[in-house]
PDB file of C-alpha atoms in Angstrom:
ATOM      1  CA  MET A   1       9.331 -10.008   7.968  1.00  0.00           C
ATOM      2  CA  HIS A   2       6.350 -10.984   6.078  1.00  0.00           C
ATOM      3  CA  LEU A   3       3.239  -9.116   4.397  1.00  0.00           C
ATOM      4  CA  HIS A   4       0.272 -10.746   3.946  1.00  0.00           C
ATOM      5  CA  SER A   5      -4.080 -10.272   3.205  1.00  0.00           C
ATOM      6  CA  PRO A   6      -6.643 -12.660   4.277  1.00  0.00           C
ATOM      7  CA  ALA A   7      -8.671 -11.256   0.838  1.00  0.00           C
ATOM      8  CA  PHE A   8      -5.907 -12.955  -1.477  1.00  0.00           C
ATOM      9  CA  LEU A   9      -2.846 -14.807  -1.542  1.00  0.00           C
ATOM     10  CA  THR A  10       0.491 -13.630  -3.136  1.00  0.00           C
ATOM     11  CA  GLY A  11       0.056 -14.264  -7.076  1.00  0.00           C
ATOM     12  CA  ASN A  12      -3.775 -14.012  -7.261  1.00  0.00           C
ATOM     13  CA  SER A  13      -6.571 -12.448  -8.123  1.00  0.00           C
ATOM     14  CA  ILE A  14      -7.719  -9.450  -5.922  1.00  0.00           C
ATOM     15  CA  PRO A  15     -11.391  -9.645  -4.897  1.00  0.00           C
ATOM     16  CA  SER A  16     -13.263  -6.957  -6.815  1.00  0.00           C
ATOM     17  CA  GLN A  17     -14.798  -5.366  -3.383  1.00  0.00           C
ATOM     18  CA  TYR A  18     -11.039  -3.827  -3.423  1.00  0.00           C
ATOM     19  CA  THR A  19     -11.716  -2.682  -7.103  1.00  0.00           C
ATOM     20  CA  CYS A  20     -13.020  -0.077  -9.092  1.00  0.00           C
ATOM     21  CA  ASP A  21     -15.494  -2.431  -9.868  1.00  0.00           C
ATOM     22  CA  GLY A  22     -16.680  -3.241  -6.271  1.00  0.00           C
ATOM     23  CA  ASP A  23     -16.501  -0.966  -3.257  1.00  0.00           C
ATOM     24  CA  ASN A  24     -12.855   0.225  -3.802  1.00  0.00           C
ATOM     25  CA  LEU A  25     -12.083  -1.052  -0.201  1.00  0.00           C
ATOM     26  CA  SER A  26      -8.617  -1.062   0.803  1.00  0.00           C
ATOM     27  CA  PRO A  27      -7.374  -4.908   1.314  1.00  0.00           C
ATOM     28  CA  PRO A  28      -6.835  -6.111   4.970  1.00  0.00           C
ATOM     29  CA  LEU A  29      -3.151  -6.668   5.404  1.00  0.00           C
ATOM     30  CA  SER A  30      -0.823  -8.261   7.905  1.00  0.00           C
ATOM     31  CA  TRP A  31       2.768  -8.326   8.679  1.00  0.00           C
ATOM     32  CA  ASP A  32       4.612  -9.936  11.176  1.00  0.00           C
ATOM     33  CA  SER A  33       8.598 -10.194  11.968  1.00  0.00           C
ATOM     34  CA  PRO A  34      10.054  -6.911  11.747  1.00  0.00           C
ATOM     35  CA  PRO A  35      13.383  -6.039  12.466  1.00  0.00           C
ATOM     36  CA  ASN A  36      14.847  -5.130  15.508  1.00  0.00           C
ATOM     37  CA  GLY A  37      15.024  -0.842  15.811  1.00  0.00           C
ATOM     38  CA  THR A  38      11.755  -0.492  13.648  1.00  0.00           C
ATOM     39  CA  VAL A  39      10.477   2.664  14.781  1.00  0.00           C
ATOM     40  CA  SER A  40       7.846   2.959  11.942  1.00  0.00           C
ATOM     41  CA  PHE A  41       6.354   1.339   8.520  1.00  0.00           C
ATOM     42  CA  ALA A  42       5.542   3.083   5.614  1.00  0.00           C
ATOM     43  CA  LEU A  43       3.320   1.391   2.534  1.00  0.00           C
ATOM     44  CA  ILE A  44       3.301   1.601  -1.146  1.00  0.00           C
ATOM     45  CA  MET A  45       1.120  -0.005  -3.389  1.00  0.00           C
ATOM     46  CA  GLU A  46       1.728   0.528  -7.199  1.00  0.00           C
ATOM     47  CA  ASP A  47       0.969  -1.159 -10.737  1.00  0.00           C
ATOM     48  CA  PRO A  48       4.132  -1.365 -12.861  1.00  0.00           C
ATOM     49  CA  ASP A  49       1.744  -2.670 -15.413  1.00  0.00           C
ATOM     50  CA  ALA A  50      -0.362   0.865 -16.405  1.00  0.00           C
ATOM     51  CA  PRO A  51      -0.163   1.706 -19.752  1.00  0.00           C
ATOM     52  CA  LYS A  52       2.277   5.117 -19.347  1.00  0.00           C
ATOM     53  CA  GLU A  53       4.017   4.656 -16.097  1.00  0.00           C
ATOM     54  CA  THR A  54       4.107   2.911 -12.727  1.00  0.00           C
ATOM     55  CA  PHE A  55       0.915   4.224 -11.265  1.00  0.00           C
ATOM     56  CA  THR A  56       0.592   4.684  -7.310  1.00  0.00           C
ATOM     57  CA  HIS A  57      -2.736   3.267  -5.565  1.00  0.00           C
ATOM     58  CA  TRP A  58      -1.886   4.061  -2.024  1.00  0.00           C
ATOM     59  CA  VAL A  59       1.310   5.523   0.445  1.00  0.00           C
ATOM     60  CA  VAL A  60       1.108   5.310   4.216  1.00  0.00           C
ATOM     61  CA  TYR A  61       3.496   6.194   5.986  1.00  0.00           C
ATOM     62  CA  ASN A  62       4.305   6.784  10.119  1.00  0.00           C
ATOM     63  CA  LEU A  63       2.813   3.608  11.081  1.00  0.00           C
ATOM     64  CA  PRO A  64       4.177   3.445  14.583  1.00  0.00           C
ATOM     65  CA  ASP A  65       6.148  -0.126  15.311  1.00  0.00           C
ATOM     66  CA  HIS A  66       3.522  -1.598  17.473  1.00  0.00           C
ATOM     67  CA  ILE A  67       0.994  -1.434  14.592  1.00  0.00           C
ATOM     68  CA  GLU A  68       0.749  -4.926  12.554  1.00  0.00           C
ATOM     69  CA  TYR A  69      -2.420  -4.586  10.576  1.00  0.00           C
ATOM     70  CA  LEU A  70      -4.356  -2.122   8.421  1.00  0.00           C
ATOM     71  CA  PRO A  71      -8.396  -3.459   8.354  1.00  0.00           C
ATOM     72  CA  GLU A  72     -10.284  -3.779   5.437  1.00  0.00           C
ATOM     73  CA  GLY A  73     -11.815  -0.363   4.124  1.00  0.00           C
ATOM     74  CA  VAL A  74      -9.273   2.123   5.712  1.00  0.00           C
ATOM     75  CA  VAL A  75     -11.106   5.568   5.370  1.00  0.00           C
ATOM     76  CA  ASN A  76      -9.018   8.058   2.913  1.00  0.00           C
ATOM     77  CA  HIS A  77      -8.312  10.631   6.063  1.00  0.00           C
ATOM     78  CA  ALA A  78      -4.860  12.586   5.891  1.00  0.00           C
ATOM     79  CA  THR A  79      -4.241  10.707   9.101  1.00  0.00           C
ATOM     80  CA  LEU A  80      -5.233   7.119  10.580  1.00  0.00           C
ATOM     81  CA  PRO A  81      -7.000   6.363  13.992  1.00  0.00           C
ATOM     82  CA  GLY A  82      -4.476   4.220  15.297  1.00  0.00           C
ATOM     83  CA  GLY A  83      -1.566   6.022  14.111  1.00  0.00           C
ATOM     84  CA  GLY A  84       0.132   6.954  10.310  1.00  0.00           C
ATOM     85  CA  VAL A  85      -0.274   9.339   7.738  1.00  0.00           C
ATOM     86  CA  GLN A  86      -1.424   8.863   4.023  1.00  0.00           C
ATOM     87  CA  GLY A  87      -0.044  10.209   1.053  1.00  0.00           C
ATOM     88  CA  LYS A  88      -1.452  10.947  -2.505  1.00  0.00           C
ATOM     89  CA  ASN A  89      -2.124   8.520  -4.897  1.00  0.00           C
ATOM     90  CA  ASP A  90      -1.696   9.027  -8.922  1.00  0.00           C
ATOM     91  CA  PHE A  91      -5.864   9.473  -8.683  1.00  0.00           C
ATOM     92  CA  GLY A  92      -5.042  13.065  -6.915  1.00  0.00           C
ATOM     93  CA  GLN A  93      -6.868  11.795  -3.792  1.00  0.00           C
ATOM     94  CA  LEU A  94      -5.266  10.988  -0.135  1.00  0.00           C
ATOM     95  CA  GLY A  95      -5.402   7.359   0.598  1.00  0.00           C
ATOM     96  CA  PHE A  96      -6.562   4.040  -1.293  1.00  0.00           C
ATOM     97  CA  GLY A  97      -7.602   4.127  -5.018  1.00  0.00           C
ATOM     98  CA  GLY A  98      -8.577   0.377  -5.542  1.00  0.00           C
ATOM     99  CA  PRO A  99      -7.201  -1.491  -9.141  1.00  0.00           C
ATOM    100  CA  CYS A 100      -9.110  -0.271 -12.137  1.00  0.00           C
ATOM    101  CA  PRO A 101      -6.985  -1.936 -15.494  1.00  0.00           C
ATOM    102  CA  PRO A 102      -7.914   0.103 -18.717  1.00  0.00           C
ATOM    103  CA  SER A 103      -7.272  -3.439 -20.192  1.00  0.00           C
ATOM    104  CA  GLY A 104      -5.710  -6.925 -19.610  1.00  0.00           C
ATOM    105  CA  THR A 105      -4.368  -8.091 -16.268  1.00  0.00           C
ATOM    106  CA  HIS A 106      -2.566  -5.914 -14.028  1.00  0.00           C
ATOM    107  CA  ARG A 107       0.014  -6.790 -11.429  1.00  0.00           C
ATOM    108  CA  TYR A 108      -0.590  -4.632  -8.277  1.00  0.00           C
ATOM    109  CA  PHE A 109       2.415  -4.375  -5.345  1.00  0.00           C
ATOM    110  CA  PHE A 110       1.978  -3.888  -1.971  1.00  0.00           C
ATOM    111  CA  LYS A 111       5.395  -3.134  -0.721  1.00  0.00           C
ATOM    112  CA  LEU A 112       5.825  -2.460   3.294  1.00  0.00           C
ATOM    113  CA  TYR A 113       9.026  -0.594   4.302  1.00  0.00           C
ATOM    114  CA  ALA A 114      10.097  -1.168   7.948  1.00  0.00           C
ATOM    115  CA  LEU A 115      11.911   2.045   8.925  1.00  0.00           C
ATOM    116  CA  ASP A 116      14.545   3.273  11.619  1.00  0.00           C
ATOM    117  CA  GLN A 117      12.532   6.467  11.960  1.00  0.00           C
ATOM    118  CA  ILE A 118       9.559   8.689  11.599  1.00  0.00           C
ATOM    119  CA  LEU A 119       9.394  10.234   8.252  1.00  0.00           C
ATOM    120  CA  ASP A 120       9.461  13.960   8.421  1.00  0.00           C
ATOM    121  CA  LEU A 121       6.516  14.536   5.965  1.00  0.00           C
ATOM    122  CA  PRO A 122       3.129  16.124   5.998  1.00  0.00           C
ATOM    123  CA  PRO A 123      -0.181  14.227   4.952  1.00  0.00           C
ATOM    124  CA  GLY A 124      -0.943  14.440   1.521  1.00  0.00           C
ATOM    125  CA  ALA A 125       3.082  13.308   0.389  1.00  0.00           C
ATOM    126  CA  SER A 126       4.169  11.786  -2.787  1.00  0.00           C
ATOM    127  CA  LYS A 127       5.177   8.425  -3.576  1.00  0.00           C
ATOM    128  CA  ALA A 128       8.448  10.207  -4.430  1.00  0.00           C
ATOM    129  CA  ASP A 129       8.739  12.096  -1.720  1.00  0.00           C
ATOM    130  CA  VAL A 130       8.452   9.101   0.724  1.00  0.00           C
ATOM    131  CA  ILE A 131      10.996   7.190  -1.049  1.00  0.00           C
ATOM    132  CA  ALA A 132      13.244  10.168  -0.901  1.00  0.00           C
ATOM    133  CA  ALA A 133      12.806  10.482   2.854  1.00  0.00           C
ATOM    134  CA  MET A 134      12.950   6.850   3.504  1.00  0.00           C
ATOM    135  CA  GLU A 135      16.476   6.557   2.036  1.00  0.00           C
ATOM    136  CA  GLY A 136      19.205   5.573   4.101  1.00  0.00           C
ATOM    137  CA  HIS A 137      16.255   4.484   6.713  1.00  0.00           C
ATOM    138  CA  VAL A 138      14.710   1.418   5.671  1.00  0.00           C
ATOM    139  CA  LEU A 139      15.875  -2.003   7.697  1.00  0.00           C
ATOM    140  CA  GLU A 140      13.660  -4.392   5.938  1.00  0.00           C
ATOM    141  CA  ALA A 141      10.958  -4.569   3.112  1.00  0.00           C
ATOM    142  CA  ALA A 142       8.231  -7.442   2.087  1.00  0.00           C
ATOM    143  CA  GLU A 143       5.808  -7.521  -0.699  1.00  0.00           C
ATOM    144  CA  LEU A 144       2.804  -8.956  -1.792  1.00  0.00           C
ATOM    145  CA  MET A 145       1.436  -8.681  -5.039  1.00  0.00           C
ATOM    146  CA  GLY A 146      -2.266  -9.767  -6.487  1.00  0.00           C
ATOM    147  CA  ARG A 147      -3.756  -9.511  -9.844  1.00  0.00           C
ATOM    148  CA  TYR A 148      -6.397  -7.641 -11.305  1.00  0.00           C
ATOM    149  CA  ALA A 149      -8.066  -7.083 -14.913  1.00  0.00           C
ATOM    150  CA  ARG A 150     -11.609  -5.586 -14.999  1.00  0.00           C
ATOM    151  CA  GLN A 151     -14.641  -7.673 -15.731  1.00  0.00           C
ATOM    152  CA  SER A 152     -16.243  -7.095 -19.115  1.00  0.00           C
TER     153      SER A 152
END
């Protein structure tokens, strides 16, 4: 399974429109080659370079197995039009919160998980809740990493 974005290549800079310095839009993401038996997908975006601990920017789960992409600018609602549910990020909000590092260049990891079931979680679940619910149900995972440093 592979995770891609037409907005940036892995290891490269995330364009500013997907950050707090721009429009704070979620970037477009697409994936392919999920393993047999995939029932749903979960996506977690996090910044391990945050000052205190890993900072969660986006949690999406229960994306149906027929979904192969998330468009640019996913609306921060509890449920998504084509299926899927959004959790709370560490900004305390539902949906996407863009990169906004206090200093230096940070790495942002988008991790996509192919799951063998739908997670029994309500909208607004935390990353910890999603990770606990996924335990024993991850068929495969894919990762995309982008970097961002604020413009001074």
